[in-house]
């Protein structure tokens, strides 16, 4: 590693910009990186502060070094494209979500532009870690003032920089106005005339300030920026009513960046008391923005946050109906789950019928999808319950409770676990005897529904020594994906007003009549989430495994209720043919682990997503989860007995 003495004693050539940039990169690299193993364990903020102090002391002791240092930085700032660094660096400039996505993908695949040609590449080279923004923020005020005193820019350079920054302010205000008018048009905002909008007043105020030299209160300008940010907040609130559109979310995110950037550079220009700190804040924000502008993960977080929240909220409202809190709800859920088990037994035998047709590939997948989807819809409209469909809905409900209070959170966790246990028990208690006795009856009358080879394969496919648990986790993932599709579809129907289109479409009304058109539109309006969840889950379970097998990926579906029905149907056949008892017992008990994995995987994925979208702290999330699970393990009867009072859960440790 090159020493700072060497860098200061060998300043870059006055004629070479490339040398100046390389010199500055090496100097900043020395400031931020530890030089020994001992320093690597020290806080980075402390290393930077100590080295800056050391650098300043060297410059004070060596006037020639100080002069060269100041001249190099002055020349760099003079030739810096200030318009670019204040307006576009770190801010997305593309017109749409898709064009920005394409840009970020090819930026990840291609090498960076040369640092002497691209400001973003230069900043990423100086500060390769996004956490470097915290290093800049941690520089003390005394060190900062001493550093600016050493640089000591010439007055002509200061005036030139101020003029360029003033131009950047006007450019930013124009971009803010343009984007605001676009948002007002797209969001159907019934507001003032375009030249009276807050953003128009902001642009006019900045124009008058810099071009006409009209005196205007900076307090008024900052108040206009706050009003413009309030309008952006109002736009986000309307998404919860009319649905989330990703491209508009992207435009809103860019508008926030522009407003924040404008506020920062106005502070640099006019805050006479803390100008050094304002520059420090700007550099810190610039580092954060540049890293965020090159990150695909940050891009998806920024643009899908609102959509995720809406999906979670929709699933949460559905999940609230699945939670039992008293004996009445307990009995209702149990009998509902019994009905779900009864319907699933029909689904199992329809699957056997389709298998007997000797179909394969896409056709078989479509028939199985229709079977599953029809069964799930039939279950839903009859008011029955399937245990594996609950976790993706109850998890968002639980995450919403986590945000209220500790007592509500603990109670909700127990309620959800109890409900899940009841549902699973009800499903399995009815699907097993129905499937068993139908199969037994067919053997008794000499018309066995299942061939012996098929029955043996069903038992062996559930053997825990095979890949059954991998298939069960895969099924849990598919259940979770169906809940995302359901939330997305609900958002899409609200965004595009699908129910209203059906209700008011003349052709649709003429073909079906106004009565049925109204029923269909009401169904879409009230049950779009439920319809999409059941249909998508059916087609995912039916088609996706066949598609993956076509690609050479041997993944199968293992759904606990369907697996129990298949096992019960195969049991009389294998018993009549003779089977190893050890294999039979292993396969039977493995089904319960399949159920645990189906529910556990989908529940944890949904709960994790809901916790992220609701901003729940990780420490509180894991604390509440673990203490609730501990309570269930120590008080297992709570899975069967609804709690009666608020103080039933332990307070210790919370």
XYZ file of C-alpha atoms in Angstrom:
654
model
C 0.000 0.000 0.000
C 1.396 3.417 -1.046
C 2.153 5.741 1.887
C 0.552 9.151 2.229
C 4.005 10.787 2.327
C 4.724 9.473 -1.151
C 1.356 10.698 -2.474
C 1.761 14.202 -1.044
C 5.344 14.544 -2.166
C 4.505 13.359 -5.687
C 1.478 15.399 -6.809
C -0.175 14.615 -10.153
C 0.850 16.336 -13.361
C -0.946 19.603 -14.021
C -1.574 18.580 -17.619
C -3.064 15.148 -16.996
C -6.635 14.821 -15.681
C -6.257 11.037 -15.593
C -3.267 11.355 -13.257
C -5.186 13.732 -10.973
C -8.099 11.320 -10.715
C -5.802 8.351 -10.061
C -3.954 10.354 -7.399
C -7.214 11.282 -5.665
C -8.451 7.670 -5.762
C -5.255 6.441 -4.120
C -5.425 9.169 -1.484
C -9.035 8.328 -0.520
C -8.137 4.626 -0.563
C -5.411 5.341 1.993
C -7.885 7.284 4.153
C -10.538 4.588 4.338
C -8.636 1.285 4.382
C -6.794 -0.293 7.331
C -3.069 -0.724 6.726
C -2.468 -3.578 9.159
C -4.186 -6.507 10.826
C -4.425 -4.532 14.053
C -6.298 -1.720 12.320
C -8.726 -4.130 10.634
C -10.387 -4.740 14.011
C -10.813 -0.998 14.694
C -14.000 0.821 13.803
C -13.753 2.238 10.248
C -15.158 5.588 11.341
C -12.322 5.969 13.824
C -9.694 5.012 11.232
C -10.957 7.682 8.828
C -11.020 10.411 11.494
C -7.535 9.569 12.763
C -6.071 9.489 9.269
C -7.700 12.780 8.306
C -6.155 14.385 11.386
C -2.789 12.894 10.452
C -3.134 14.155 6.862
C -3.989 17.662 8.039
C -1.033 17.709 10.419
C 1.323 16.662 7.593
C -0.010 19.432 5.364
C 0.458 22.040 8.095
C 4.055 20.937 8.636
C 4.845 20.921 4.902
C 3.688 24.092 3.093
C 4.692 22.751 -0.344
C 2.599 19.629 0.152
C -0.289 21.791 1.322
C -0.008 24.026 -1.742
C 0.076 21.066 -4.151
C -2.800 19.365 -2.324
C -4.976 22.486 -2.531
C -4.068 23.088 -6.192
C -4.899 19.503 -7.185
C -8.320 19.584 -5.524
C -9.075 23.062 -6.881
C -8.247 21.976 -10.424
C -10.400 18.877 -9.997
C -13.404 20.889 -8.745
C -12.984 23.462 -11.499
C -13.160 20.837 -14.228
C -15.890 18.833 -12.535
C -19.202 18.651 -14.368
C -21.243 20.219 -11.572
C -24.497 20.076 -13.527
C -24.052 16.326 -13.857
C -23.039 15.632 -10.271
C -25.904 17.667 -8.798
C -28.655 16.739 -11.247
C -28.153 13.276 -12.696
C -25.484 11.405 -10.745
C -27.207 8.885 -8.506
C -30.675 9.717 -9.891
C -32.486 7.471 -12.366
C -32.976 9.250 -15.661
C -35.015 6.696 -17.574
C -38.626 7.295 -18.513
C -40.100 3.978 -17.370
C -39.649 1.062 -15.013
C -38.723 -1.365 -17.821
C -36.105 0.903 -19.395
C -34.522 1.465 -15.981
C -34.550 -2.294 -15.307
C -32.855 -2.983 -18.661
C -30.237 -0.318 -17.884
C -29.414 -1.799 -14.477
C -29.136 -5.312 -15.894
C -26.673 -4.334 -18.616
C -24.739 -2.206 -16.091
C -24.310 -5.338 -13.984
C -23.175 -7.399 -16.979
C -20.860 -4.877 -18.661
C -17.638 -3.415 -17.219
C -17.938 0.032 -15.666
C -17.226 3.100 -17.814
C -13.774 4.692 -17.266
C -13.683 6.721 -14.065
C -12.432 9.811 -15.913
C -15.489 9.722 -18.198
C -18.282 8.792 -15.787
C -18.960 10.430 -12.420
C -20.849 7.431 -11.062
C -17.909 5.132 -11.801
C -15.586 7.663 -10.178
C -17.682 7.752 -6.985
C -18.005 3.949 -6.916
C -14.226 3.697 -7.209
C -13.644 6.221 -4.432
C -16.308 4.646 -2.187
C -16.815 0.997 -3.270
C -18.975 0.134 -0.261
C -22.449 1.641 0.250
C -21.632 1.877 3.979
C -18.932 4.416 3.116
C -21.698 7.019 3.328
C -21.639 6.463 7.091
C -17.880 7.089 7.119
C -18.413 10.491 5.555
C -21.216 11.331 8.002
C -18.985 10.371 10.951
C -16.312 12.999 10.172
C -16.242 15.477 13.042
C -17.096 19.146 12.537
C -13.624 20.339 13.607
C -11.891 18.024 11.146
C -14.288 19.095 8.418
C -13.619 22.798 8.952
C -9.860 22.219 9.015
C -10.054 20.250 5.755
C -11.976 23.020 3.968
C -9.525 25.575 5.314
C -6.654 23.629 3.739
C -8.416 23.415 0.379
C -9.049 27.199 0.501
C -10.657 27.599 -2.917
C -9.991 30.723 -4.946
C -12.909 33.183 -4.980
C -13.271 32.842 -8.769
C -13.616 29.083 -8.401
C -16.246 29.543 -5.661
C -18.262 31.943 -7.826
C -18.044 29.570 -10.793
C -19.204 26.636 -8.696
C -22.093 28.652 -7.249
C -23.248 29.638 -10.753
C -23.168 26.021 -11.905
C -25.019 24.865 -8.801
C -27.643 27.598 -9.352
C -28.162 26.278 -12.872
C -28.495 22.751 -11.457
C -31.224 24.002 -9.064
C -33.264 25.367 -11.957
C -32.801 22.139 -13.951
C -33.969 20.086 -10.972
C -37.034 22.298 -10.410
C -37.979 21.904 -14.102
C -37.684 18.117 -13.883
C -39.770 18.109 -10.690
C -42.504 20.152 -12.382
C -42.559 17.895 -15.448
C -42.820 14.730 -13.369
C -45.471 16.296 -11.125
C -47.712 17.125 -14.090
C -47.298 13.553 -15.338
C -48.288 12.138 -11.935
C -51.286 14.463 -11.627
C -52.531 13.364 -15.030
C -52.006 9.655 -14.422
C -53.396 9.711 -10.878
C -56.488 11.722 -11.952
C -55.724 14.366 -9.333
C -58.362 17.090 -9.441
C -56.164 19.967 -8.430
C -55.263 23.500 -9.408
C -54.298 24.612 -12.904
C -50.826 23.499 -14.019
C -49.241 26.942 -13.595
C -50.615 27.169 -10.020
C -49.308 23.834 -8.765
C -46.840 23.713 -5.902
C -44.097 22.494 -8.225
C -44.769 25.346 -10.677
C -44.475 27.863 -7.847
C -41.241 26.195 -6.787
C -39.778 26.478 -10.283
C -40.883 30.120 -10.571
C -39.364 30.970 -7.184
C -35.993 29.434 -8.110
C -36.063 31.156 -11.526
C -36.725 34.533 -9.941
C -34.052 33.933 -7.328
C -31.249 33.165 -9.776
C -32.259 34.895 -13.011
C -34.037 38.053 -11.878
C -32.191 38.269 -8.537
C -35.536 38.711 -6.822
C -35.356 38.277 -3.077
C -37.303 35.272 -1.879
C -37.349 33.646 1.517
C -35.508 30.307 1.617
C -38.069 29.288 4.201
C -40.758 29.675 1.517
C -38.783 27.563 -0.962
C -38.299 24.778 1.581
C -42.014 24.990 2.460
C -42.847 24.446 -1.238
C -40.553 21.403 -1.298
C -42.400 20.004 1.731
C -45.748 20.581 -0.008
C -44.461 18.796 -3.106
C -43.399 15.848 -0.912
C -46.860 15.841 0.689
C -48.381 15.512 -2.770
C -46.149 12.474 -3.393
C -47.409 10.991 -0.103
C -51.003 11.560 -1.244
C -50.263 9.719 -4.471
C -48.999 6.722 -2.497
C -52.131 6.740 -0.332
C -54.362 6.560 -3.402
C -52.584 3.349 -4.413
C -54.151 1.571 -1.448
C -57.600 2.431 -2.833
C -57.195 2.127 -6.587
C -54.372 -0.426 -6.845
C -50.613 -0.193 -7.314
C -49.100 0.475 -10.742
C -45.371 -0.261 -10.833
C -44.488 2.397 -13.405
C -46.153 5.110 -11.308
C -44.364 3.839 -8.204
C -41.116 4.246 -10.147
C -42.012 7.824 -11.123
C -42.875 8.663 -7.506
C -39.568 7.244 -6.265
C -37.645 9.410 -8.742
C -39.685 12.464 -7.711
C -38.663 11.886 -4.099
C -35.007 11.681 -5.139
C -35.246 14.933 -7.103
C -36.933 16.819 -4.264
C -34.382 15.561 -1.754
C -31.521 16.523 -4.070
C -32.951 20.020 -4.587
C -33.327 20.579 -0.846
C -29.723 19.510 -0.249
C -28.094 21.781 -2.831
C -30.259 24.749 -1.816
C -28.946 24.221 1.717
C -25.364 24.228 0.389
C -25.945 27.528 -1.403
C -27.811 29.464 1.269
C -27.087 27.933 4.668
C -24.234 30.205 5.695
C -23.790 28.765 9.178
C -23.491 25.048 8.388
C -22.344 25.006 4.755
C -19.554 22.524 5.528
C -22.024 20.111 7.115
C -24.416 20.562 4.192
C -21.647 19.533 1.785
C -20.905 16.558 4.055
C -24.577 15.520 3.942
C -24.637 15.902 0.161
C -21.557 13.712 -0.342
C -23.049 11.081 1.959
C -26.358 11.131 0.071
C -24.520 11.016 -3.246
C -22.647 7.854 -2.231
C -25.895 6.219 -1.115
C -27.760 7.268 -4.267
C -25.026 6.094 -6.650
C -24.832 2.662 -4.998
C -28.622 2.382 -4.928
C -28.781 3.449 -8.588
C -26.542 0.511 -9.547
C -28.207 -2.100 -7.338
C -30.858 -4.436 -8.724
C -31.939 -5.412 -5.206
C -32.490 -1.782 -4.167
C -34.345 -1.181 -7.421
C -36.804 -3.996 -6.745
C -37.194 -2.979 -3.090
C -37.945 0.609 -4.067
C -40.489 -0.247 -6.755
C -42.210 -3.320 -5.316
C -42.559 -2.139 -1.722
C -46.064 -0.673 -2.215
C -47.228 -3.642 -4.282
C -45.942 -6.030 -1.610
C -47.717 -4.060 1.105
C -50.975 -4.169 -0.829
C -50.655 -7.920 -1.439
C -49.916 -8.492 2.232
C -52.867 -6.319 3.305
C -55.211 -8.211 0.997
C -54.001 -11.573 2.282
C -54.198 -10.324 5.861
C -57.880 -9.395 5.541
C -58.565 -12.873 4.139
C -56.480 -14.548 6.834
C -58.414 -12.900 9.655
C -61.387 -15.137 8.791
C -59.231 -18.232 9.356
C -58.312 -17.486 12.983
C -60.207 -19.074 15.897
C -60.394 -17.202 19.192
C -63.264 -18.938 21.051
C -65.160 -22.244 21.261
C -67.698 -21.157 18.647
C -64.964 -20.401 16.118
C -63.176 -23.597 17.159
C -66.171 -25.831 16.381
C -66.941 -23.967 13.175
C -63.371 -24.349 11.918
C -63.245 -28.047 12.834
C -66.438 -28.908 10.939
C -65.318 -26.709 8.059
C -62.056 -28.665 7.924
C -63.996 -31.950 7.998
C -65.881 -30.753 4.935
C -62.587 -29.865 3.289
C -61.329 -33.387 3.902
C -64.502 -34.834 2.383
C -64.195 -32.779 -0.809
C -60.490 -33.608 -1.071
C -61.321 -37.330 -1.089
C -63.304 -36.731 -4.291
C -60.304 -34.879 -5.720
C -58.087 -37.885 -4.920
C -60.305 -40.302 -6.839
C -60.713 -37.958 -9.786
C -56.929 -37.889 -9.942
C -56.900 -41.706 -10.074
C -59.407 -41.587 -12.926
C -57.225 -39.181 -14.927
C -54.176 -41.356 -14.239
C -55.998 -44.391 -15.651
C -56.411 -42.578 -18.986
C -52.661 -43.053 -19.591
C -52.183 -39.408 -20.506
C -48.891 -37.619 -20.048
C -47.245 -34.221 -20.165
C -49.252 -31.081 -20.811
C -52.669 -32.744 -21.248
C -52.345 -34.643 -17.990
C -51.165 -31.477 -16.254
C -54.169 -29.486 -17.511
C -56.635 -32.160 -16.319
C -54.980 -32.304 -12.893
C -54.994 -28.504 -12.724
C -58.710 -28.364 -13.494
C -59.308 -31.057 -10.889
C -57.376 -29.188 -8.190
C -58.751 -25.755 -9.077
C -62.331 -27.000 -9.244
C -61.920 -28.764 -5.915
C -60.434 -25.690 -4.228
C -63.163 -23.416 -5.612
C -65.868 -25.889 -4.571
C -64.359 -25.957 -1.096
C -64.291 -22.178 -0.925
C -67.854 -21.533 -2.013
C -69.227 -24.248 0.270
C -67.417 -22.583 3.182
C -65.063 -25.507 3.819
C -61.395 -25.232 4.778
C -58.174 -26.775 3.518
C -55.381 -26.475 6.092
C -52.528 -25.855 3.652
C -54.250 -22.819 2.135
C -54.301 -20.943 5.437
C -50.629 -20.151 6.227
C -50.079 -17.673 3.383
C -53.083 -15.691 4.621
C -52.716 -16.029 8.386
C -49.029 -15.028 8.323
C -49.749 -11.464 7.059
C -52.539 -11.228 9.658
C -50.013 -12.215 12.311
C -47.425 -9.694 11.079
C -50.097 -6.976 11.291
C -50.741 -7.985 14.913
C -47.016 -7.771 15.642
C -47.268 -4.021 14.993
C -50.013 -3.439 17.598
C -48.778 -4.672 20.981
C -46.828 -7.506 22.565
C -49.955 -8.954 24.209
C -51.903 -8.983 20.917
C -48.919 -10.488 19.121
C -48.537 -13.399 21.521
C -52.251 -14.105 21.593
C -52.463 -13.967 17.796
C -49.564 -16.414 17.421
C -51.302 -18.965 19.660
C -54.616 -18.434 17.848
C -52.980 -19.019 14.466
C -51.170 -22.181 15.594
C -54.349 -23.547 17.165
C -56.367 -22.818 14.033
C -53.778 -24.534 11.864
C -53.776 -27.601 14.099
C -57.576 -27.817 14.080
C -57.738 -27.472 10.304
C -55.119 -30.149 9.715
C -56.816 -32.537 12.127
C -60.235 -31.969 10.534
C -58.930 -32.516 6.992
C -57.116 -35.753 7.822
C -59.826 -37.172 10.101
C -62.328 -37.299 7.233
C -60.202 -37.806 4.120
C -58.603 -40.971 5.537
C -61.757 -43.009 6.331
C -63.605 -41.936 3.161
C -60.740 -42.903 0.862
C -59.998 -46.083 2.805
C -63.551 -47.429 2.785
C -64.130 -46.545 -0.881
C -60.989 -48.456 -1.806
C -61.850 -51.302 0.566
C -65.356 -51.508 -0.897
C -64.038 -51.675 -4.434
C -61.780 -54.608 -3.449
C -64.647 -56.308 -1.620
C -66.820 -56.219 -4.723
C -63.969 -57.398 -6.940
C -63.448 -54.098 -8.782
C -60.312 -52.602 -7.235
C -59.896 -48.940 -8.142
C -56.114 -49.086 -7.872
C -53.816 -51.663 -9.487
C -51.420 -53.314 -7.054
C -48.360 -51.707 -8.723
C -49.899 -48.235 -8.469
C -50.859 -48.732 -4.811
C -47.350 -49.920 -3.905
C -45.843 -46.936 -5.707
C -48.039 -44.561 -3.668
C -46.799 -46.084 -0.401
C -43.162 -46.078 -1.493
C -43.342 -42.494 -2.771
C -44.138 -41.347 0.778
C -41.210 -43.236 2.312
C -39.156 -40.714 4.363
C -35.965 -42.396 3.136
C -36.725 -40.966 -0.310
C -37.052 -37.368 -1.568
C -40.566 -36.868 -0.152
C -39.541 -34.098 2.253
C -37.909 -32.136 -0.585
C -41.167 -32.440 -2.527
C -43.115 -31.294 0.542
C -40.968 -28.143 0.878
C -41.406 -27.513 -2.851
C -45.176 -27.750 -2.409
C -45.032 -25.273 0.472
C -43.214 -22.853 -1.831
C -45.940 -23.285 -4.479
C -48.650 -22.566 -1.895
C -46.834 -19.355 -0.968
C -46.510 -18.358 -4.642
C -50.248 -18.796 -5.133
C -50.896 -16.264 -2.361
C -48.643 -13.752 -4.136
C -50.516 -14.320 -7.390
C -53.810 -13.841 -5.546
C -52.684 -10.546 -4.039
C -51.337 -9.349 -7.385
C -54.604 -10.248 -9.152
C -56.669 -8.417 -6.547
C -54.501 -5.335 -7.035
C -54.826 -5.676 -10.836
C -58.635 -5.890 -10.723
C -58.836 -2.745 -8.585
C -56.248 -0.874 -10.634
C -57.991 -1.517 -13.951
C -61.536 -1.432 -12.505
C -62.345 -4.860 -13.928
C -65.557 -5.269 -11.930
C -66.903 -1.947 -13.178
C -65.991 -2.824 -16.760
C -68.020 -6.019 -16.559
C -70.880 -4.197 -14.869
C -71.133 -1.469 -17.505
C -70.158 -3.383 -20.670
C -73.147 -3.403 -23.095
C -72.079 -6.589 -24.872
C -71.597 -8.469 -21.617
C -74.958 -7.275 -20.285
C -76.702 -8.258 -23.520
C -75.244 -11.790 -23.562
C -75.702 -12.652 -19.874
C -78.314 -10.166 -18.765
C -77.845 -7.369 -16.279
C -78.611 -9.637 -13.327
C -75.781 -12.095 -14.003
C -73.419 -9.349 -15.125
C -73.959 -7.673 -11.773
C -73.327 -10.949 -9.931
C -70.074 -11.574 -11.796
C -68.841 -8.026 -11.236
C -69.730 -8.231 -7.516
C -67.886 -11.552 -7.302
C -64.781 -10.035 -8.875
C -64.999 -7.028 -6.603
C -65.400 -8.963 -3.366
C -63.632 -12.272 -4.037
C -60.882 -11.601 -6.580
C -58.209 -12.633 -4.063
C -59.962 -15.890 -3.215
C -60.688 -16.787 -6.850
C -57.105 -16.146 -7.934
C -55.669 -18.041 -4.945
C -57.663 -21.198 -5.644
C -57.289 -21.205 -9.412
C -53.587 -20.329 -9.398
C -52.808 -22.926 -6.716
C -54.616 -25.600 -8.717
C -52.749 -24.827 -11.920
C -49.396 -24.455 -10.184
C -49.767 -27.841 -8.482
C -51.025 -29.464 -11.686
C -48.843 -27.967 -14.423
C -45.561 -26.841 -12.909
C -44.218 -30.331 -11.973
C -44.848 -31.566 -15.538
C -43.084 -28.528 -16.966
C -40.111 -29.051 -14.646
C -39.935 -32.735 -15.551
C -39.856 -31.692 -19.207
C -36.782 -29.611 -18.345
C -35.230 -32.582 -16.566
C -35.920 -31.329 -13.015
C -37.547 -34.236 -11.126
C -39.701 -32.277 -8.664
C -43.141 -33.522 -7.645
C -46.008 -32.231 -5.531
C -46.600 -33.684 -2.068
C -49.699 -32.108 -0.555
C -50.550 -33.482 2.895
C -54.314 -33.918 2.431
C -53.981 -35.383 -1.062
C -51.121 -37.599 0.129
C -53.198 -38.895 3.040
C -56.109 -39.607 0.691
C -53.833 -41.461 -1.722
C -52.245 -43.411 1.138
C -55.652 -44.394 2.538
C -56.807 -45.501 -0.928
C -53.685 -47.596 -1.466
C -53.744 -49.136 2.029
C -56.404 -51.845 1.474
C -54.740 -52.880 -1.786
C -51.233 -53.314 -0.351
C -52.581 -55.049 2.756
C -54.377 -57.594 0.581
C -51.190 -58.132 -1.430
C -48.876 -58.173 1.562
C -46.424 -55.396 2.458
C -43.573 -54.838 4.844
C -44.976 -53.308 8.045
C -41.894 -51.144 8.581
C -42.381 -49.436 5.182
C -46.089 -48.937 5.867
C -45.500 -47.249 9.230
C -42.687 -45.087 7.893
C -44.856 -43.831 5.047
C -47.849 -43.184 7.297
C -45.961 -41.047 9.812
C -44.040 -39.306 7.023
C -47.338 -37.805 5.829
C -47.575 -35.773 9.040
C -44.095 -34.391 8.395
C -45.204 -33.572 4.863
C -48.037 -31.537 6.365
C -45.650 -29.812 8.748
C -43.354 -28.854 5.851
C -46.227 -27.768 3.572
C -47.567 -25.464 6.237
C -44.224 -24.460 7.739
C -42.529 -23.414 4.491
C -45.493 -21.409 3.162
C -46.114 -19.876 6.607
C -42.509 -18.797 7.194
C -42.142 -17.325 3.700
C -45.380 -15.378 4.042
C -44.565 -14.279 7.589
C -41.080 -13.141 6.581
C -42.435 -11.145 3.641
C -45.170 -9.616 5.782
C -42.679 -8.668 8.507
C -40.435 -6.948 5.939
C -43.284 -5.051 4.305
C -44.624 -3.878 7.676
C -41.196 -2.689 8.864
C -41.163 -5.029 11.859
C -37.823 -5.154 13.669
C -36.057 -8.500 13.301
C -35.252 -8.783 17.001
C -38.877 -8.325 18.062
C -40.085 -10.623 15.287
C -37.863 -13.540 16.333
C -38.439 -12.896 20.036
C -42.220 -13.094 19.725
C -42.055 -16.095 17.415
C -39.758 -18.112 19.674
C -41.574 -17.345 22.919
C -44.929 -18.270 21.365
C -43.544 -21.570 20.054
C -41.993 -22.250 23.463
C -45.359 -21.701 25.090
C -47.038 -24.163 22.727
C -44.388 -26.796 23.478
C -44.838 -26.366 27.236
C -48.647 -25.994 27.047
C -49.676 -28.273 24.123
C -53.312 -28.363 25.272
C -53.567 -24.776 24.058
C -53.821 -26.209 20.536
C -57.174 -27.679 21.553
C -58.460 -25.259 24.185
C -59.176 -21.621 23.274
C -57.670 -19.219 25.807
C -60.042 -17.256 28.016
C -58.064 -14.362 29.459
C -55.431 -11.868 28.380
C -52.882 -12.939 30.981
C -52.574 -16.529 29.849
C -49.212 -16.016 28.178
C -46.085 -15.469 30.269
C -44.774 -11.947 30.709
C -41.268 -12.939 31.731
C -38.575 -11.859 29.327
C -40.748 -9.330 27.522
